[in-house]
Coordinates of N, CA and C in Angstrom, one line a residue:
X250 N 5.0 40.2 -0.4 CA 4.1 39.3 0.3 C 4.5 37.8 -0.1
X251 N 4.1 37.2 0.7 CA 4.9 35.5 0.8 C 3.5 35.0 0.8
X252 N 4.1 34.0 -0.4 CA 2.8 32.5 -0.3 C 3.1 31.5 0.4
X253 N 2.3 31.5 1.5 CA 2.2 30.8 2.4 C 1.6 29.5 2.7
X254 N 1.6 28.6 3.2 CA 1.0 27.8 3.7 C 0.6 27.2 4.9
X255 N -0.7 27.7 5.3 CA -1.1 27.5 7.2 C -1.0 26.0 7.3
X256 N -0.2 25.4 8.0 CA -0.5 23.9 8.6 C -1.7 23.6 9.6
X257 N -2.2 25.0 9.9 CA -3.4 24.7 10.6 C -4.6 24.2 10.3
X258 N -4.4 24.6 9.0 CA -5.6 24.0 7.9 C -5.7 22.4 7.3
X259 N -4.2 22.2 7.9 CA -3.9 20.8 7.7 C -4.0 19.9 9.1
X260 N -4.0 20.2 10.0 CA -4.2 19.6 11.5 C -4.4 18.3 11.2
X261 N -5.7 18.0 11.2 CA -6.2 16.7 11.3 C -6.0 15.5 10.2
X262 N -5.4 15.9 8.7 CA -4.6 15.4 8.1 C -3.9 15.0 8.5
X263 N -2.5 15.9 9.0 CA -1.5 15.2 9.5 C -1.2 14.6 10.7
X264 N -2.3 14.7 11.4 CA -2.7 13.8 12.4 C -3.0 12.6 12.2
X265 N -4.1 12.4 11.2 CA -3.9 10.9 10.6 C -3.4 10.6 10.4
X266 N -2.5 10.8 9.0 CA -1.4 10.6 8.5 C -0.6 10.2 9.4
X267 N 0.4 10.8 10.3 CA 0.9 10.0 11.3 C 1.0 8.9 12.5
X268 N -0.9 9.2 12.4 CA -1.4 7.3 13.1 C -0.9 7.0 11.9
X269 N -1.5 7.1 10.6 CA -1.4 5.5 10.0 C 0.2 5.2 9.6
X270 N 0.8 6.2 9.7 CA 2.5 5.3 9.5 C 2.7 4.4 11.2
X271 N 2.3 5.2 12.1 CA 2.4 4.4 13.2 C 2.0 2.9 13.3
X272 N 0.5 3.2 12.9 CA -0.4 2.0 12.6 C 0.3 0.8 12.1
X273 N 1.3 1.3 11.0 CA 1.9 0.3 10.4 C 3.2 -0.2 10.5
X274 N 3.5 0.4 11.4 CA 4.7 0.2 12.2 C 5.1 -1.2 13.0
X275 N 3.7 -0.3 13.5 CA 3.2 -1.5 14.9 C 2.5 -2.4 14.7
X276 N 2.0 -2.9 13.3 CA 1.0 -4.1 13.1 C 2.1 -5.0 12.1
X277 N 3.2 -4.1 11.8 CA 4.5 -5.0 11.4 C 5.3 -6.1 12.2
X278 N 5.3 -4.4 13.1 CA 5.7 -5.5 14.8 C 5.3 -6.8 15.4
X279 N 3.7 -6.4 15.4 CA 3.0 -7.5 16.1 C 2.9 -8.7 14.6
X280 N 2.9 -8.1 13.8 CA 2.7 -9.9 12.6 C 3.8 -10.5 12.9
X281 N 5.1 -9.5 12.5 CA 6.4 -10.7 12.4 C 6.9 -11.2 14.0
X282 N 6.7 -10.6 14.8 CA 6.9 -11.4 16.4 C 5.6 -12.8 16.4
X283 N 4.2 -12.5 16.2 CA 3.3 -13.1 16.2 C 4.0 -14.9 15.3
X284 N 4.3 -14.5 14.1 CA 5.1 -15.2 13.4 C 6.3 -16.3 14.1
X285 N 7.1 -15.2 14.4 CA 8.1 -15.4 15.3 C 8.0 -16.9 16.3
X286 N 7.0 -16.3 17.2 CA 6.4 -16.5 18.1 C 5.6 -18.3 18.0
X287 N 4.7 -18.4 17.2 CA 4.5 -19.5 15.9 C 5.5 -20.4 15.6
X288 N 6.3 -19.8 14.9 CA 7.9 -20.7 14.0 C 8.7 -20.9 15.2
X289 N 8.9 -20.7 16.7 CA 9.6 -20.7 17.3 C 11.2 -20.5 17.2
X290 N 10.9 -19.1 16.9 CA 12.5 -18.6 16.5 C 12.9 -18.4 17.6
X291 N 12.6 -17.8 18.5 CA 13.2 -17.8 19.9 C 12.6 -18.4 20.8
X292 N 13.9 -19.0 21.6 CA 13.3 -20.4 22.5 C 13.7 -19.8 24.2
X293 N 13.3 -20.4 25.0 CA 14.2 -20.5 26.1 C 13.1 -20.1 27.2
X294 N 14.0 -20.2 28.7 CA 12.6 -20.1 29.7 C 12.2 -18.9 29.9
X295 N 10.6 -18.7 30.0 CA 10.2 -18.1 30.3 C 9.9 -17.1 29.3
X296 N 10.6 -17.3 28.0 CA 10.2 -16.3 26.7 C 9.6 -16.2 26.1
X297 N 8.3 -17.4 25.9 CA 7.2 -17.3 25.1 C 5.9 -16.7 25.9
X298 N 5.9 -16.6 27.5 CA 5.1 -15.7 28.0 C 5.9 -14.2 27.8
X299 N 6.9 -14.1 27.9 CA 7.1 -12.7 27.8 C 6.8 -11.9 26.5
X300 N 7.2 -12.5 25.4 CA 6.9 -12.7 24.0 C 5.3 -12.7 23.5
X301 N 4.5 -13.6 24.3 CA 3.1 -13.3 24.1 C 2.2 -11.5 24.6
X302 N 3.3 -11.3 25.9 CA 2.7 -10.0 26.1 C 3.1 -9.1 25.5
X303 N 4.3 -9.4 25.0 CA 4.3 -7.7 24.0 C 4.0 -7.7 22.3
X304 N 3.4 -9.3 22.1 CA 2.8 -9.2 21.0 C 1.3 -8.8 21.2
X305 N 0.8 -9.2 22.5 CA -0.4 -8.5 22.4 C -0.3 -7.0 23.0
X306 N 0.1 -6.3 23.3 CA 0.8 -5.0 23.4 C 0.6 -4.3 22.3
X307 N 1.8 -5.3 21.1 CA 2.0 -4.6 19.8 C 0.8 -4.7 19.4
X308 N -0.4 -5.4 19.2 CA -1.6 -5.8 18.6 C -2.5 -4.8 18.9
X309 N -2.5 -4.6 20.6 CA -3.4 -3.4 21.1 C -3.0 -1.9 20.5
X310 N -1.6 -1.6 20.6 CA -1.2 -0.1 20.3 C -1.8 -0.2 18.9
X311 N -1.4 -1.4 18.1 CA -1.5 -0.8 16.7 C -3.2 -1.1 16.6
X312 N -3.4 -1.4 17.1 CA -5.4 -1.4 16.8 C -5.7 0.2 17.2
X313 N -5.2 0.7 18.6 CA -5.3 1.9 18.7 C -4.7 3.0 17.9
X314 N -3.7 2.7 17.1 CA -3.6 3.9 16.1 C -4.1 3.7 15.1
X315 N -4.7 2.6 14.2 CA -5.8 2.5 13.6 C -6.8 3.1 13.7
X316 N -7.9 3.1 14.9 CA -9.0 3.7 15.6 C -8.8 5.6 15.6
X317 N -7.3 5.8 15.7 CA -7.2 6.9 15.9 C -6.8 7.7 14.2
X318 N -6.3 6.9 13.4 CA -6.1 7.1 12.0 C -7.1 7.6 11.5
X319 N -8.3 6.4 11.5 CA -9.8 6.8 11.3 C -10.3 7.9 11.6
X320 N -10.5 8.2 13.1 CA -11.1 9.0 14.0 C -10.5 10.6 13.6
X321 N -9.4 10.3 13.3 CA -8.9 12.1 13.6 C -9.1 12.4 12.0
X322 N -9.4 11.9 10.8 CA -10.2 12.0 9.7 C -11.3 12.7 9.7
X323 N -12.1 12.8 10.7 CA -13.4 13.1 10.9 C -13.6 14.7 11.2
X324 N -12.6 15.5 11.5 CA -12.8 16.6 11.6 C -12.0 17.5 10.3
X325 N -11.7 16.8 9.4 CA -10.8 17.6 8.3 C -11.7 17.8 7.5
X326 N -11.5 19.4 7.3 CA -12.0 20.6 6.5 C -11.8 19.6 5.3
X327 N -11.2 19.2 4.6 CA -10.9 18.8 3.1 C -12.1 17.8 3.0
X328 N -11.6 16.4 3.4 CA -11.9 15.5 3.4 C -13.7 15.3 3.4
X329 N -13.9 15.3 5.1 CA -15.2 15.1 5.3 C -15.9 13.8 4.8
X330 N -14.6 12.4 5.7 CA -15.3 11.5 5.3 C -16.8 10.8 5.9
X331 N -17.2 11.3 7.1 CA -18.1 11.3 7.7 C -17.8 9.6 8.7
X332 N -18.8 9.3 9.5 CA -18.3 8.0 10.1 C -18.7 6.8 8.8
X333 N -19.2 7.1 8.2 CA -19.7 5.6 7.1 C -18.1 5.3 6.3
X334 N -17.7 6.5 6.0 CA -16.4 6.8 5.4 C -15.4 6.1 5.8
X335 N -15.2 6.5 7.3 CA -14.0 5.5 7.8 C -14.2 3.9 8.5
X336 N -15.7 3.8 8.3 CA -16.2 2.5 8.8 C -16.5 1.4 7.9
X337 N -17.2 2.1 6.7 CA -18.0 1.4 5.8 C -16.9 1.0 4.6
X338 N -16.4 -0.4 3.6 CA -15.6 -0.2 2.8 C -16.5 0.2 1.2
X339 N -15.5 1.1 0.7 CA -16.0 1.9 -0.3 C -17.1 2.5 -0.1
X340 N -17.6 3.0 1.3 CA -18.2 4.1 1.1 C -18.1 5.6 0.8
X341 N -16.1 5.8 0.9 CA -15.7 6.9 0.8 C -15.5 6.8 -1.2
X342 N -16.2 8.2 -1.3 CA -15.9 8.1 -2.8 C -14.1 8.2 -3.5
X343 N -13.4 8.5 -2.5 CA -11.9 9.1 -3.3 C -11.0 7.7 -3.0
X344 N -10.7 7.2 -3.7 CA -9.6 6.0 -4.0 C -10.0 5.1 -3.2
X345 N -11.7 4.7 -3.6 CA -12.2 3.3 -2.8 C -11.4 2.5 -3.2
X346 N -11.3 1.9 -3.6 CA -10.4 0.7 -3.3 C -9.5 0.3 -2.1
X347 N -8.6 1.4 -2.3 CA -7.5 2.1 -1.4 C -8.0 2.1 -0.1
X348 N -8.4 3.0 -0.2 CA -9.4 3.2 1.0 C -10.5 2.0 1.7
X349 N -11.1 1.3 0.7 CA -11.7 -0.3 1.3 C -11.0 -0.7 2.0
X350 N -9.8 -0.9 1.5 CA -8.4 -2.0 1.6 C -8.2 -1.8 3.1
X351 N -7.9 -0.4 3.3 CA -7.5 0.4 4.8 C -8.8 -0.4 5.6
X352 N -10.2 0.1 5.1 CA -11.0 0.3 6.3 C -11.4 -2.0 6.7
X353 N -11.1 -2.6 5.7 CA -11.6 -3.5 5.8 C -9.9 -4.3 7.1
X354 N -9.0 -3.7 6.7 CA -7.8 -4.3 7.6 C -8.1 -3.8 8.9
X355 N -8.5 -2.6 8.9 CA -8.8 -2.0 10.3 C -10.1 -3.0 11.1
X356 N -11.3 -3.4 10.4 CA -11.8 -4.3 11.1 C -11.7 -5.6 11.4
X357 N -10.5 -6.4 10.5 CA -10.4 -7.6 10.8 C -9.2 -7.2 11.7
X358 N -8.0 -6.2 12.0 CA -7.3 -6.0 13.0 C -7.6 -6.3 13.8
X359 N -9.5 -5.5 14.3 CA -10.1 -5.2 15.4 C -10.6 -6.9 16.0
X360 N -11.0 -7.3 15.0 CA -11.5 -8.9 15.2 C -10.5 -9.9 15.7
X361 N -9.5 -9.9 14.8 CA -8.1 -10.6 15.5 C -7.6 -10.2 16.9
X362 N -7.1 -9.0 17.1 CA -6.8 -8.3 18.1 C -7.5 -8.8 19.4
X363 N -8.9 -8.3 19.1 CA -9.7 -8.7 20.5 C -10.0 -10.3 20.9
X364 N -9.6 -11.0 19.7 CA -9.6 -12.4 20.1 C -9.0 -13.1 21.2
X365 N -7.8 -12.2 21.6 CA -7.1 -12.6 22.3 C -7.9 -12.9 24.2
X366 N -8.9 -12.2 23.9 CA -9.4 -12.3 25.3 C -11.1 -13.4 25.0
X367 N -11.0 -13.8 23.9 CA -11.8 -14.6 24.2 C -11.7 -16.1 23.4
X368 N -10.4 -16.4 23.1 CA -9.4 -17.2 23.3 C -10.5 -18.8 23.7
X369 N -10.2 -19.0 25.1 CA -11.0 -19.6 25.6 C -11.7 -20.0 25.4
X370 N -13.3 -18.8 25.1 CA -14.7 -19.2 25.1 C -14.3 -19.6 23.5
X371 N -13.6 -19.7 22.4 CA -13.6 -20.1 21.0 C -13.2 -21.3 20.5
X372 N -12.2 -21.7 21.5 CA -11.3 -22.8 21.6 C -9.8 -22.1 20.5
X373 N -8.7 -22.7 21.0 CA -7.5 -22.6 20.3 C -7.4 -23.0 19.2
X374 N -8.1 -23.9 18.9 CA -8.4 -24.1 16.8 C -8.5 -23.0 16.4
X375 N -9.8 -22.8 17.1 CA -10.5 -21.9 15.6 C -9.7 -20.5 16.1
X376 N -8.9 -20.2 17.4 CA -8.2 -18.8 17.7 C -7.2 -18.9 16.3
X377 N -6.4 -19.8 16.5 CA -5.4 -19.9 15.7 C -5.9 -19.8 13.5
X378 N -6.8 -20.7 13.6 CA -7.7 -20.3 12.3 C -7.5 -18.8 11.8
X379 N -8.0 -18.1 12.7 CA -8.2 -16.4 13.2 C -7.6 -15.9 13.0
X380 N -6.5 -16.3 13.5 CA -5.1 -15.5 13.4 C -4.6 -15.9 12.0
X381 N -4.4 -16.8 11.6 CA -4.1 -17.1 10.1 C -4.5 -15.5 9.2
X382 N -5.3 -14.6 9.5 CA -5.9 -13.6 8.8 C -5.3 -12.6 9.2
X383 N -4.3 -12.3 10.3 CA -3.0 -11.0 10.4 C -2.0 -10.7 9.2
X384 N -1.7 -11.9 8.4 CA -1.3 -11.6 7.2 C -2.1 -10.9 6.4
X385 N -3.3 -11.5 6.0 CA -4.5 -10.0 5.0 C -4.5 -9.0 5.6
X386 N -4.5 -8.7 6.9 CA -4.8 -7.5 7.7 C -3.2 -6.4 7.2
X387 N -2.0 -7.1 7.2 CA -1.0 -6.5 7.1 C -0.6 -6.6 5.6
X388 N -1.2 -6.9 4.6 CA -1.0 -7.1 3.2 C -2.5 -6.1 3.0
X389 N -3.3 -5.9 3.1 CA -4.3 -5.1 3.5 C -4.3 -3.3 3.8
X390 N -3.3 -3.6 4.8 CA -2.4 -2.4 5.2 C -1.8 -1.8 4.3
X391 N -0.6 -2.8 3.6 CA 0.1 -1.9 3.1 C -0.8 -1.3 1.6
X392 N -1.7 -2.1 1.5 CA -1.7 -1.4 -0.1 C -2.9 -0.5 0.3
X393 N -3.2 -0.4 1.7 CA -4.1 1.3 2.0 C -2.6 2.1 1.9
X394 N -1.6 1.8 2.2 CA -0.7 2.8 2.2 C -0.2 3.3 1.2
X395 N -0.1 1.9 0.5 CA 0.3 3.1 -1.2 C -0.4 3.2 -2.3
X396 N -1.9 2.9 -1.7 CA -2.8 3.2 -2.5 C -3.4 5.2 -2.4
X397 N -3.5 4.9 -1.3 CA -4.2 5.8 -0.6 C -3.6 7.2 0.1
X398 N -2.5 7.1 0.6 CA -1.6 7.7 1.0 C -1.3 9.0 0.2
X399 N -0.7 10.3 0.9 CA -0.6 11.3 0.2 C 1.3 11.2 0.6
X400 N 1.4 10.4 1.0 CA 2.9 10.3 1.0 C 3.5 8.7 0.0
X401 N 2.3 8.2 -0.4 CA 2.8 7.1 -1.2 C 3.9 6.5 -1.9
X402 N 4.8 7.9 -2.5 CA 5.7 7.5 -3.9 C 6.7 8.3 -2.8
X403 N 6.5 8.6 -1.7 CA 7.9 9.7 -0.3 C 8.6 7.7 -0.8
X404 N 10.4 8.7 -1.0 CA 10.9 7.9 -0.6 C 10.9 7.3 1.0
X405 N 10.9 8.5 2.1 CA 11.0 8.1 3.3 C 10.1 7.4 3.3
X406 N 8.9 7.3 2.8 CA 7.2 6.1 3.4 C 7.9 4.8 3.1
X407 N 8.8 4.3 1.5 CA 8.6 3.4 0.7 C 9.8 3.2 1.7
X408 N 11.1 3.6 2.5 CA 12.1 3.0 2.9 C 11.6 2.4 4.3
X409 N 10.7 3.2 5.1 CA 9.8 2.6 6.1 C 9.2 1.4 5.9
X410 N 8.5 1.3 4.8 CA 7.3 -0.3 4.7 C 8.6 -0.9 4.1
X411 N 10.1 -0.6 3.9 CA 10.4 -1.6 3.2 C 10.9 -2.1 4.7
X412 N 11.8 -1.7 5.4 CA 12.3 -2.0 6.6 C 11.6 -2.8 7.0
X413 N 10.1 -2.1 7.7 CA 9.2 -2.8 8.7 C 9.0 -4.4 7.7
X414 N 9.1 -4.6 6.7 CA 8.5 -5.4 6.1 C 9.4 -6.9 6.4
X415 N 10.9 -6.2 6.4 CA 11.7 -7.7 6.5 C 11.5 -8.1 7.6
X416 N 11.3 -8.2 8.7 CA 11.1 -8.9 9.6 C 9.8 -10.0 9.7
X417 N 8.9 -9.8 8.7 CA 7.6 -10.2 8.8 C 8.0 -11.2 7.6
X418 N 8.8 -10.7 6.7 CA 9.0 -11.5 5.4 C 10.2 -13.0 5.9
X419 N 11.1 -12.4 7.3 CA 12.3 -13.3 7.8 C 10.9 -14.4 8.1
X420 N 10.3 -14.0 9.6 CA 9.7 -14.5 10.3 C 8.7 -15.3 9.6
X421 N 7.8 -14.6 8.3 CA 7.1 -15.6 7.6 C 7.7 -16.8 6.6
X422 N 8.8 -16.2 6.4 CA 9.5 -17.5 5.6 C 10.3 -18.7 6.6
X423 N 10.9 -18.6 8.0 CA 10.6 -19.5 8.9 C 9.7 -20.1 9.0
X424 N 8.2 -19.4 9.3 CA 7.5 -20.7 9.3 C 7.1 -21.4 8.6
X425 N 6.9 -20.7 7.1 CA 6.7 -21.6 6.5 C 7.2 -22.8 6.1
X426 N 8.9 -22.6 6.4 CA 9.5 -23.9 6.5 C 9.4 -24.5 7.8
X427 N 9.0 -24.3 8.5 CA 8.2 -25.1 9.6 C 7.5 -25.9 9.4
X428 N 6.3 -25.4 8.8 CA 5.2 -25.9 8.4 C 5.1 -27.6 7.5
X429 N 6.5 -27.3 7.1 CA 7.0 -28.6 5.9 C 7.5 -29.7 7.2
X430 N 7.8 -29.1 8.2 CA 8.0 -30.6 9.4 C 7.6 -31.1 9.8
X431 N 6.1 -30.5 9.5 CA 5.2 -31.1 10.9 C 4.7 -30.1 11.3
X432 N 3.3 -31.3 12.5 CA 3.2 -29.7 13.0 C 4.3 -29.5 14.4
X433 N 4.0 -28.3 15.2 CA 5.0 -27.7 16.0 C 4.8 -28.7 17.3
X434 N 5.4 -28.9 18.5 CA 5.1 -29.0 19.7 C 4.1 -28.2 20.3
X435 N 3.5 -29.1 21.2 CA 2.7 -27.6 22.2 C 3.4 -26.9 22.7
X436 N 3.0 -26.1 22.4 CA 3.4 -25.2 23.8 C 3.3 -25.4 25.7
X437 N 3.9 -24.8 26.4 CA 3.7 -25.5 27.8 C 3.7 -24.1 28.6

């Protein structure tokens, strides 16, 4: 007789689990293009509208595998974080912190994210103010990831956040030498 182990009993674990490496995939994506995008690393016609739509693209998917990280939590036999759990920070008693860290990125995601459509009624100041907070959101992230994570110390997790990370580390250290010239042109 063989000791076994059902993955069926793990379903919804690794269903999370897999949004949230997605999650963080794609909120890597959307900081360091966002960044990008900002520092005007890439110039030319017609690029910074194309550029704006697949940063908000990347912003939406990765809001939605956040939502879905959360959500598919909710039915695991183990866990049983209930909705306060994946809403509330430190309501879940197992690696609050960790776990704060996750749920508090996931709602300023959601806040930033949806900004995008009300832009307008806010004014472009205080949009931009707003956005200044995608770095916490993605500094936020990572340390739900290796706080929290049951793949935390997986070499494969730690060679993923390292990848996803240089782009956001390229794109953030552009602008910040930007930042030292002035401010930028408008945009047109």
């Amino acid at each position: 007789m063989t000791n076994s182990i059902d993955p069926g009993q793990h379903l919804w674990w690794l269903a999370s689990r897999s949004m949230g490496v997605v999650a963080m995939v794609l909120v890597s994506l959307s900081v360091a293009l966002g960044l990008a995008m900002s520092g005007r690393i890439v110039r030319g016609p017609g690029v910074a509208a194309r550029l704006k739509t697949v940063h908000e693209a990347l912003a939406l998917s990765g809001l939605m595998a956040i939502v879905l990280h959360g959500l598919l939590l909710l039915p695991d036999p183990f866990l049983h974080p209930g909705l306060a759990g994946i809403t509330i920070p430190f309501a879940l008693p197992a690696r609050r912190a960790g776990v704060a860290a996750g749920v508090v990125a996931g709602w300023l995601a959601a806040i930033i994210t949806l900004s995008f459509y009300v832009r307008s009624w806010i004014g472009a100041r205080a949009w931009r103010r707003l956005h200044r907070w995608t770095f916490a959101v993605y500094l936020l992230g990572l340390t739900h990831t290796v706080a929290t994570g049951t793949d935390a110390g997986a070499t494969w997790l730690l060679a993923m956040l390292a990848i996803s990370t240089v782009p956001v580390l390229v794109a953030g250290a552009h602008r910040l030498t930007t930042l030292d010239r002035g401010p930028l042109p408008a945009r047109t």
